[in-house]
Amino acid sequence: MFLLNPKQLSENHPDPALNAILRKTVVFFETRGKKQLKEDDFNRVWYADFLEFIKQERIFATLLTPSGYGDKNCRWDTSRLCAFNELLGFYGLCYWYVWQVTILGLGPIWMSPNEELKRRAAQLLDDGAVFAFGLSEKEHGADIYASDMLLVPTGDGNYLARGDKYYIGNGNEAAMVSVFGREPDGGGYAFFIVNSKHEKYELVKNITATQSYVAEFVLHDYPVAETDILSKGDEAWNATLNTVNIGKYNLGWASIGICTHAFYEAINHASGRSLYGMHVTDFPHVKQMFVDAYARLVAMKLFALRASDYLRSASAEDRRYLLYNPVVKMKVTTQGEEVINLLWDVIAAKGFEKDTYFETAARDIRALPKLEGTVHVNIALIVKFMQNYFFNPAEYAEVPRRLEPVNDDYLFNQGATRGLGKIQFHDYRPAYNSCTLPNVQIFKEQISLFREFLFKATPDAGQQKDIDFLLTVGEIFTLVVYGQLILENATLRAIEDDVVDQIFDFMVRDLSKFALQLYSKPSSTEAQMAFCMKLVRKAHVDEERYGRVLQRHVYSMNGVYEMSE
C-alpha cells in the first residue's frame, strides 16, 4: 500500500533505526488511543508525555543530529525525516509542530561555525530537549529586513539583547532559542542563542488556543556573550532563508499525514451508511469525490517524495530544490485542503463530531498553507524560476531514489541566498514524453499552449508587477512542475497506469480552471484571452479506468485502519 497504514507498517525505508522509531511511535499513539488524543486536544494539554517518550527513545537525537555529533545512528537524512513527518501528522498537528519548530531552531545552529554551540545542541538533543526559531515579530511578521530585535554591544566584547518575538513555537520550553536580530544604528544582522528559562527572558503568552505553545516573548537586556553568537552579517542573513528552505519542506508532509488519517475515517463511515435506500458509497457524486480525494492524496505524496530526492542531491551546482521545496510548501498543503474538503462533502455533519479525528483534521489542515509564508509568498518565489524552467534547460545526471544512509551535509552549507534567476533545471519534456496515457497527453498539449502563451503573449511590465495576475500564472506553472515530478516518481515506484491517468484527470481540470481565472483578470489582453480559451480542455473519460481505481484503491481502504479508542 502506497499510503501510510500505521497498523500495517511496510518497511519501505532500508534504515532499521528509522523503522524501529516508527514502530515505537505507532505503539505510543495507539496505546493512548483516540479518546485520550481528543481529550488532550479539547483541553489544550501540553504534550509532556509525548516529549518524555521522545526523550526516552532518543528520537529527536537520532533523526536531527548530524553525523559526527552523535552516535552511529545519528544523521540528518531527509528521507528519514519524511517518514517521521508523515507519521506525526497522521496522529496530530501539535505533535508534528513541536518537531517542526525544533528543526527550525536547529537550522541556524547546524549552519553555524560555532562548534561549542553545536556540541551543546547535540548534548541537549540527547537529553530530550526541544528547540525554537526566534525569527518572526509581532509588528513585522517574517519581514526580516525590519527586525526590531537589537543586539546592543556593551563595549567589553559582550552584548545585551533587547526586543520581542512573536509566533515562536516551543518558546515556553526550548533549551536553545535561535534568535535573529541586528546591531543598532545600521549594524549588521546576527543570530544568537538564548534560553527560555533565563530571568531576562519574559514568556508573555501562548498566542494560540491549542496544545502547541506558540509564544510571544520579550528579551529584557538579556546578556549575550560572544560565545553565544551563531553567525553575523551575511552568514546570519543566509541562515534565516536557508533554514526555511529546510523547514518549509516539512509542511507538505504534515498535510499528507493528516489527509491519510482523515481518508480512512471518511471511507469507514461512508461505507457503513445508507440513505434513500442506497449505500452512500454508491452515489455517483460520492464516488467521484472519493476518487478525486484519493488521486490528489497520492499525487501529494509522489511529489513530496521526489522532491526529497532532489533535496538530498543538492549542491552548489544543483539548486533545483529551491523550486521544488516551495512547491511542496504551497501546492501539497493547498491540495491537502482540497482533499479534506472533498471528504467533508462526503461525510457532512459527521466531520463536526467531537469524537472523530476528522474534526481536528478539518481545523488543522488550514494552518499548513499559512505557516512560514502564505501561498502568495511562495508563488512569488516560484515564478522566479519560470523563464529558465521553460526556455533554458541544462544537462544534469539523472537523480535516483535517495535512501542511502548519508548525512545531508549540503543543507547546512547552502551558501548565499541570491542568484535564484540563474538556477537551471533539467528539461521537463522527457518526463512527459515517456508517458502515453490519455490524460497525460492532454496535459502535455496544455503545457505546450502555456509555453506558447509565455512566448507570444508575454505578460507586460504592468502585469509582471500585478501580484493578482502573477498568482494565477504561477498556479499554472506550478502544475507543470508538479506533474513532472509525479511522473518521474510514478516510474521509479511502479505506480499503476490507472492511478497515474486518474491523477492527470484532475490535473487537466485544474489547469483549465486556472486558465479561466487568467482569462477573467482585468488586465488580460485579447491575445492572452485567446490562449486561455485554448487551454481549457476536458479530461479523457474512461469509465473502466475510473471503476478500477474506485474498486482497487478507494473502496479497498474501507476497514483497513481505524485508530484504537
XYZ file of C-alpha atoms in Angstrom:
565
model
C 0.000 0.000 0.000
C 1.417 3.377 -1.042
C -0.427 5.365 1.635
C 0.580 5.059 5.277
C -1.221 2.497 7.433
C 0.233 2.513 10.977
C -1.202 -0.922 11.739
C 0.434 -2.433 8.669
C 3.753 -0.608 8.571
C 5.679 -1.635 5.492
C 9.419 -1.171 5.814
C 9.884 0.786 2.613
C 12.959 2.500 4.036
C 16.151 0.457 4.431
C 17.174 2.087 7.728
C 16.491 -0.199 10.741
C 16.816 2.660 13.255
C 14.073 4.617 11.473
C 11.782 1.590 11.214
C 12.188 0.932 14.950
C 11.317 4.581 15.690
C 8.193 4.399 13.522
C 7.001 1.190 15.200
C 7.534 2.583 18.703
C 5.773 5.835 17.804
C 2.755 3.929 16.498
C 2.609 1.936 19.737
C 2.778 5.169 21.748
C -0.181 6.743 19.972
C -2.307 3.634 19.557
C -1.844 2.777 23.243
C -3.004 6.249 24.223
C -5.946 5.887 21.867
C -8.169 8.305 20.001
C -10.298 9.177 23.041
C -7.300 10.456 25.019
C -5.889 12.151 21.937
C -9.123 14.099 21.509
C -9.489 14.947 25.193
C -5.977 16.374 25.259
C -6.803 18.399 22.155
C -10.009 19.839 23.644
C -8.302 20.634 26.954
C -5.186 22.051 25.275
C -2.908 19.799 27.288
C 0.818 20.395 26.838
C 2.151 17.133 25.423
C 4.673 16.368 28.162
C 4.069 12.614 27.853
C 4.964 12.726 24.150
C 8.135 14.662 24.866
C 9.053 12.170 27.583
C 8.590 9.383 25.027
C 10.806 11.284 22.555
C 13.423 11.665 25.266
C 13.365 8.035 26.368
C 13.647 6.726 22.816
C 16.152 9.414 21.762
C 14.099 10.073 18.643
C 14.928 13.733 18.031
C 18.561 12.984 18.877
C 18.730 10.167 16.316
C 16.957 11.958 13.484
C 18.087 15.578 13.991
C 21.739 15.251 14.999
C 24.123 15.424 12.019
C 26.788 12.785 11.599
C 29.821 13.438 13.771
C 27.848 14.956 16.638
C 26.077 11.847 17.909
C 26.212 8.050 17.851
C 26.373 5.807 14.783
C 22.608 6.029 14.128
C 22.570 9.832 14.205
C 22.432 11.744 10.937
C 20.367 14.423 9.204
C 18.757 12.340 6.478
C 15.794 13.965 4.726
C 14.429 10.602 3.591
C 14.083 9.571 7.253
C 12.563 12.910 8.211
C 9.828 12.457 5.583
C 8.602 9.242 7.176
C 8.539 10.669 10.705
C 6.878 13.891 9.492
C 4.103 11.871 7.877
C 3.517 9.718 10.952
C 3.327 12.676 13.350
C 0.928 14.485 11.007
C -1.182 11.331 10.906
C -1.767 11.448 14.658
C -1.982 15.185 15.215
C -0.612 18.508 14.040
C 0.520 19.541 17.532
C 2.886 16.560 17.763
C 4.267 17.367 14.352
C 4.587 21.046 15.306
C 6.906 20.520 18.280
C 9.157 18.517 15.942
C 8.922 21.029 13.099
C 9.881 24.076 15.167
C 12.729 22.093 16.724
C 14.011 21.546 13.177
C 13.787 25.288 12.509
C 15.552 26.120 15.749
C 18.368 23.737 14.904
C 18.889 25.136 11.407
C 20.978 28.212 12.363
C 22.898 26.092 14.883
C 23.984 23.392 12.442
C 24.804 26.133 9.882
C 26.980 27.984 12.394
C 30.796 27.893 12.622
C 30.409 27.902 16.441
C 31.447 24.354 17.333
C 30.858 24.862 21.043
C 27.178 25.647 20.467
C 26.842 22.715 18.071
C 28.194 20.341 20.701
C 25.860 21.838 23.280
C 22.894 21.367 20.931
C 23.842 17.729 20.309
C 24.010 17.073 24.048
C 20.669 18.775 24.644
C 19.070 16.689 21.904
C 20.452 13.602 23.607
C 18.921 14.872 26.857
C 15.499 15.176 25.182
C 15.366 18.970 24.770
C 13.301 20.884 22.204
C 14.410 23.967 20.278
C 12.868 27.164 18.878
C 13.392 29.572 15.978
C 13.119 33.228 17.023
C 12.567 34.965 13.703
C 9.046 36.420 13.420
C 7.934 39.589 15.167
C 4.514 40.943 16.084
C 4.750 44.100 14.000
C 6.665 42.698 11.045
C 5.818 39.006 10.784
C 8.645 37.282 8.920
C 9.839 40.542 7.280
C 13.391 40.089 8.449
C 14.509 43.358 6.832
C 12.526 45.184 9.512
C 13.617 43.219 12.573
C 13.358 45.226 15.803
C 15.329 42.760 17.938
C 18.506 44.598 18.915
C 21.835 43.103 19.921
C 23.493 46.029 21.717
C 27.290 45.908 22.262
C 28.334 46.643 25.848
C 31.912 47.612 24.994
C 33.541 44.611 26.631
C 33.004 42.144 23.799
C 29.555 41.166 25.083
C 26.012 42.251 24.213
C 22.538 42.883 25.603
C 19.592 41.546 23.582
C 16.567 43.825 23.648
C 13.253 43.231 21.859
C 10.347 40.874 21.330
C 9.480 37.909 19.145
C 6.084 36.513 18.121
C 4.749 33.223 16.665
C 7.630 31.277 18.245
C 6.806 27.598 18.602
C 8.304 25.853 21.668
C 9.060 29.299 23.095
C 7.934 28.078 26.506
C 10.338 25.153 26.847
C 13.157 25.481 24.327
C 16.599 24.902 25.815
C 18.103 26.835 22.935
C 16.218 29.542 21.039
C 17.982 30.677 17.860
C 17.157 34.405 17.790
C 17.570 36.680 14.767
C 18.335 40.350 15.380
C 20.604 43.208 14.394
C 23.066 45.577 15.941
C 21.750 49.155 16.380
C 22.420 52.175 14.164
C 22.617 50.249 10.925
C 24.711 47.462 12.364
C 24.779 44.013 10.830
C 22.431 41.095 11.357
C 23.140 38.365 13.887
C 21.851 35.015 15.098
C 22.407 34.260 18.770
C 21.271 31.755 21.391
C 19.052 32.354 24.421
C 17.441 30.017 26.953
C 13.692 30.194 27.601
C 14.253 29.723 31.352
C 16.576 32.723 31.804
C 15.355 35.501 34.144
C 15.746 38.095 31.365
C 13.517 36.058 29.047
C 9.876 37.037 29.573
C 7.372 34.498 28.284
C 4.378 36.737 27.607
C 1.736 34.248 26.468
C 0.691 31.480 24.131
C -0.893 33.362 21.262
C -2.883 30.323 20.040
C -5.689 28.334 21.672
C -4.088 24.943 21.023
C -1.980 22.269 22.688
C 1.041 23.714 20.924
C 2.770 26.638 22.589
C 3.253 29.434 20.071
C 4.954 32.082 22.127
C 5.306 35.773 22.382
C 8.465 36.504 24.327
C 10.475 39.582 25.274
C 14.204 39.835 25.975
C 14.914 42.453 28.649
C 18.605 43.259 28.214
C 19.351 39.559 28.015
C 23.136 39.089 28.388
C 24.706 37.566 25.263
C 28.385 36.624 25.215
C 30.442 36.355 22.061
C 30.350 32.591 22.593
C 26.531 32.733 22.261
C 26.726 34.151 18.741
C 25.859 31.699 15.960
C 26.553 33.940 12.988
C 26.778 37.574 11.923
C 26.304 39.679 8.804
C 25.694 37.832 5.560
C 26.056 34.449 7.283
C 23.200 35.308 9.651
C 21.048 36.575 6.808
C 21.680 33.437 4.769
C 20.921 31.238 7.777
C 17.383 32.643 8.038
C 16.365 31.752 4.486
C 18.397 28.571 4.291
C 16.764 27.319 7.483
C 13.355 27.999 5.976
C 14.476 26.106 2.845
C 14.913 23.045 5.055
C 11.940 23.636 7.321
C 9.271 24.632 4.829
C 9.524 21.254 3.116
C 8.086 19.519 6.184
C 4.722 21.260 5.991
C 3.646 19.233 2.979
C 4.294 16.017 4.910
C 2.086 17.122 7.785
C -0.724 17.618 5.238
C -0.122 14.152 3.785
C -0.326 12.539 7.221
C -3.476 14.434 8.230
C -5.267 13.658 4.948
C -4.389 9.958 5.092
C -5.899 9.511 8.562
C -8.956 11.547 7.568
C -9.400 9.401 4.438
C -9.547 6.195 6.490
C -12.132 7.682 8.819
C -14.235 9.027 5.948
C -14.303 5.789 3.935
C -15.076 3.735 7.057
C -18.009 5.984 7.902
C -19.438 6.355 4.411
C -19.234 2.629 3.661
C -21.459 1.841 6.607
C -24.164 4.400 5.828
C -27.347 4.064 3.778
C -29.541 6.912 2.574
C -32.676 6.788 0.474
C -32.298 3.050 0.078
C -28.721 3.283 -1.242
C -25.296 2.852 0.268
C -23.661 6.264 0.467
C -20.678 4.949 -1.463
C -22.973 4.064 -4.400
C -23.975 7.673 -5.074
C -22.200 8.872 -8.249
C -21.078 12.169 -6.722
C -19.679 10.376 -3.650
C -17.709 8.009 -5.887
C -16.259 10.991 -7.761
C -15.285 12.812 -4.563
C -13.565 9.743 -3.138
C -11.669 9.038 -6.359
C -10.637 12.674 -6.633
C -9.513 12.809 -2.996
C -7.516 9.596 -3.393
C -5.831 10.736 -6.622
C -4.907 14.085 -5.112
C -3.523 12.467 -1.967
C -1.367 10.004 -3.906
C -0.113 12.879 -6.072
C 0.813 14.861 -2.952
C 2.932 12.012 -1.648
C 4.525 11.215 -5.008
C 5.639 14.809 -5.465
C 6.919 15.280 -1.898
C 8.923 12.053 -2.047
C 10.510 13.002 -5.350
C 11.333 16.474 -4.052
C 13.209 14.743 -1.216
C 15.471 13.058 -3.770
C 16.428 16.446 -5.214
C 16.895 17.938 -1.764
C 19.324 15.166 -0.868
C 21.146 15.548 -4.209
C 21.580 19.316 -3.904
C 24.927 21.022 -4.300
C 26.328 24.414 -5.231
C 25.999 23.274 -8.873
C 22.477 21.826 -8.479
C 19.988 24.040 -6.648
C 16.816 22.736 -8.261
C 15.465 22.012 -4.789
C 14.837 25.752 -4.386
C 11.902 25.387 -6.798
C 10.646 22.009 -5.625
C 10.653 22.946 -1.917
C 8.221 25.878 -2.169
C 6.020 23.729 -4.418
C 5.813 21.214 -1.559
C 5.068 24.071 0.828
C 2.448 25.711 -1.399
C 0.953 23.043 -3.635
C 0.983 19.977 -1.414
C -0.528 21.895 1.509
C -3.281 23.521 -0.562
C -4.050 20.152 -2.125
C -4.389 18.886 1.433
C -7.154 21.423 1.983
C -8.805 20.212 -1.226
C -8.674 16.568 -0.082
C -10.278 17.422 3.265
C -12.963 19.495 1.516
C -13.855 16.567 -0.753
C -14.006 14.088 2.132
C -16.005 16.512 4.249
C -18.599 16.857 1.497
C -18.995 13.078 1.705
C -19.303 12.668 5.467
C -21.039 16.029 6.020
C -22.155 16.539 9.643
C -20.014 13.636 10.833
C -16.997 15.840 10.254
C -18.070 18.097 13.130
C -18.445 15.371 15.749
C -16.082 15.816 18.672
C -15.053 12.165 18.934
C -13.744 11.997 15.363
C -10.203 12.600 14.181
C -11.766 14.377 11.201
C -12.989 17.276 13.323
C -9.385 18.012 14.301
C -8.101 17.424 10.770
C -10.593 19.859 9.245
C -9.340 22.577 11.560
C -5.617 21.855 11.387
C -5.303 21.334 7.626
C -5.989 25.069 7.171
C -2.866 26.054 9.096
C -0.261 24.460 6.868
C -0.513 26.669 3.742
C -0.334 29.676 6.067
C 2.774 28.782 8.068
C 6.188 30.190 7.097
C 4.829 32.315 4.290
C 1.381 32.380 2.734
C 0.564 30.873 -0.655
C 1.166 34.145 -2.499
C 4.657 34.474 -0.967
C 5.603 31.025 -2.220
C 4.148 31.567 -5.687
C 6.075 34.847 -5.944
C 9.194 32.772 -5.304
C 8.172 30.002 -7.695
C 7.638 32.306 -10.696
C 11.259 33.496 -10.432
C 12.240 30.126 -11.912
C 9.716 30.044 -14.766
C 11.877 31.570 -17.509
C 14.753 29.131 -17.095
C 12.450 26.174 -16.495
C 10.689 26.567 -19.846
C 13.305 28.183 -22.054
C 16.800 27.467 -20.708
C 17.209 23.863 -19.538
C 20.539 22.353 -18.521
C 22.007 18.859 -18.505
C 22.090 17.011 -15.184
C 22.813 13.427 -14.247
C 19.593 11.566 -13.504
C 18.647 11.675 -9.828
C 17.727 8.230 -8.439
C 15.765 7.472 -5.285
C 17.923 8.694 -2.414
C 17.585 6.377 0.582
C 21.253 5.746 1.354
C 22.475 6.292 4.959
C 24.422 9.514 4.495
C 24.216 12.909 6.126
C 22.675 15.696 4.019
C 25.712 17.933 4.504
C 24.871 20.496 1.840
C 21.699 21.591 3.654
C 23.874 23.233 6.291
C 26.212 24.758 3.744
C 23.795 26.233 1.186
C 25.734 29.473 0.826
C 24.338 32.795 -0.382
C 20.600 33.067 -0.957
C 20.882 35.252 -4.057
C 21.078 34.243 -7.707
C 17.721 32.429 -7.961
C 17.193 33.653 -11.510
C 20.354 31.845 -12.632
C 19.260 28.397 -11.430
C 18.634 25.970 -14.293
C 16.551 22.804 -14.456
C 16.599 19.616 -16.452
C 14.244 19.568 -19.417
C 10.723 18.715 -18.245
C 9.677 17.267 -21.598
C 11.332 13.821 -21.381
C 9.300 13.002 -18.271
C 6.082 13.889 -20.081
C 7.136 12.242 -23.352
C 7.845 8.986 -21.547
C 4.150 8.563 -20.751
C 1.432 7.953 -23.355
C -1.579 7.814 -21.038
C -4.545 9.783 -22.430
C -4.775 12.449 -19.726
C -1.022 12.962 -19.697
C -1.226 13.575 -23.448
C -3.939 16.195 -22.951
C -1.934 17.830 -20.175
C 1.137 17.912 -22.449
C -0.901 19.822 -25.015
C -1.930 22.299 -22.343
C 1.714 22.752 -21.337
C 2.727 23.445 -24.931
C -0.004 26.066 -25.221
C 1.007 27.681 -21.940
C 4.638 27.829 -23.048
C 3.469 29.447 -26.291
C 1.378 31.880 -24.230
C 4.506 32.931 -22.307
C 6.441 33.382 -25.559
C 3.826 35.058 -27.755
C 1.532 36.775 -25.259
C 4.140 37.561 -22.636
C 2.793 39.406 -19.579
C 3.723 43.080 -19.950
C 5.615 45.156 -17.374
C 2.425 46.114 -15.552
C 1.168 42.535 -15.374
C 4.547 41.349 -14.108
C 4.136 43.722 -11.147
C 0.498 42.714 -10.610
C 0.602 40.048 -7.902
C -3.008 39.042 -8.560
C -2.226 38.313 -12.224
C 1.057 36.556 -11.439
C -0.550 34.327 -8.820
C -2.693 32.655 -11.463
C 0.195 32.381 -13.910
C 2.170 30.853 -11.046
C -0.566 28.331 -10.317
C -0.406 27.059 -13.907
C 3.392 26.916 -13.858
C 3.289 25.053 -10.539
C 1.019 22.399 -12.077
C 3.615 21.754 -14.789
C 6.371 21.238 -12.199
C 4.018 19.159 -10.053
C 3.167 16.837 -12.924
C 6.796 16.415 -13.965
C 7.983 15.105 -10.597
C 4.856 12.984 -10.176
C 5.626 11.252 -13.468
C 9.277 10.769 -12.540
C 8.326 9.178 -9.240
C 5.484 7.109 -10.670
C 8.092 5.409 -12.859
C 10.564 4.928 -10.018
C 7.894 3.433 -7.766
C 5.968 1.486 -10.428
C 2.637 3.212 -9.758
C -0.207 1.681 -11.777
C -1.148 3.412 -15.019
C -4.761 3.655 -13.875
C -3.750 5.742 -10.875
C -1.407 7.955 -12.897
C -4.068 8.632 -15.531
C -6.596 9.405 -12.797
C -4.147 11.896 -11.268
C -3.816 13.669 -14.603
C -7.598 13.688 -14.938
C -7.734 16.244 -12.116
C -4.576 17.961 -13.370
C -6.236 18.693 -16.724
C -9.306 20.038 -14.929
C -7.268 22.174 -12.552
C -5.214 23.754 -15.319
C -8.445 24.540 -17.171
C -9.811 26.200 -14.023
C -6.774 28.449 -13.669
C -6.907 29.290 -17.385
C -10.453 30.592 -16.910
C -9.307 32.650 -13.941
C -6.500 34.141 -16.020
C -8.951 34.882 -18.853
C -11.075 36.867 -16.404
C -8.310 39.062 -14.992
C -8.982 42.774 -15.619
C -5.653 43.279 -17.393
C -5.707 40.202 -19.635
C -5.274 41.106 -23.309
C -7.171 39.748 -26.290
C -4.185 37.581 -27.252
C -3.863 36.239 -23.726
C -7.593 35.529 -23.533
C -7.421 33.571 -26.780
C -4.661 31.374 -25.370
C -6.601 30.898 -22.141
C -9.615 29.561 -24.023
C -7.376 27.087 -25.860
C -6.032 25.912 -22.501
C -9.487 24.871 -21.316
C -9.719 21.155 -22.000
C -11.878 18.242 -20.917
C -10.147 15.303 -19.284
C -10.307 11.947 -21.084
C -13.294 9.925 -19.919
C -12.587 6.247 -19.222
C -15.269 4.646 -17.084
C -13.392 1.347 -16.870
C -10.232 3.004 -15.556
C -12.298 5.074 -13.132
C -14.095 1.951 -11.902
C -10.842 0.081 -11.331
C -9.387 2.952 -9.286
C -12.598 3.121 -7.280
C -12.688 -0.595 -6.501
C -8.993 -1.467 -6.209
C -7.709 1.631 -4.485
C -10.539 3.568 -2.852
C -13.054 1.006 -1.628
C -10.226 -1.348 -0.678
C -9.292 1.143 2.074
C -12.593 0.532 3.856
C -11.974 -1.065 7.251
C -8.219 -1.284 6.736
C -7.380 1.168 9.518
C -9.211 2.620 12.491
C -7.440 4.180 15.437
C -7.711 2.350 18.743
C -10.180 4.013 21.107
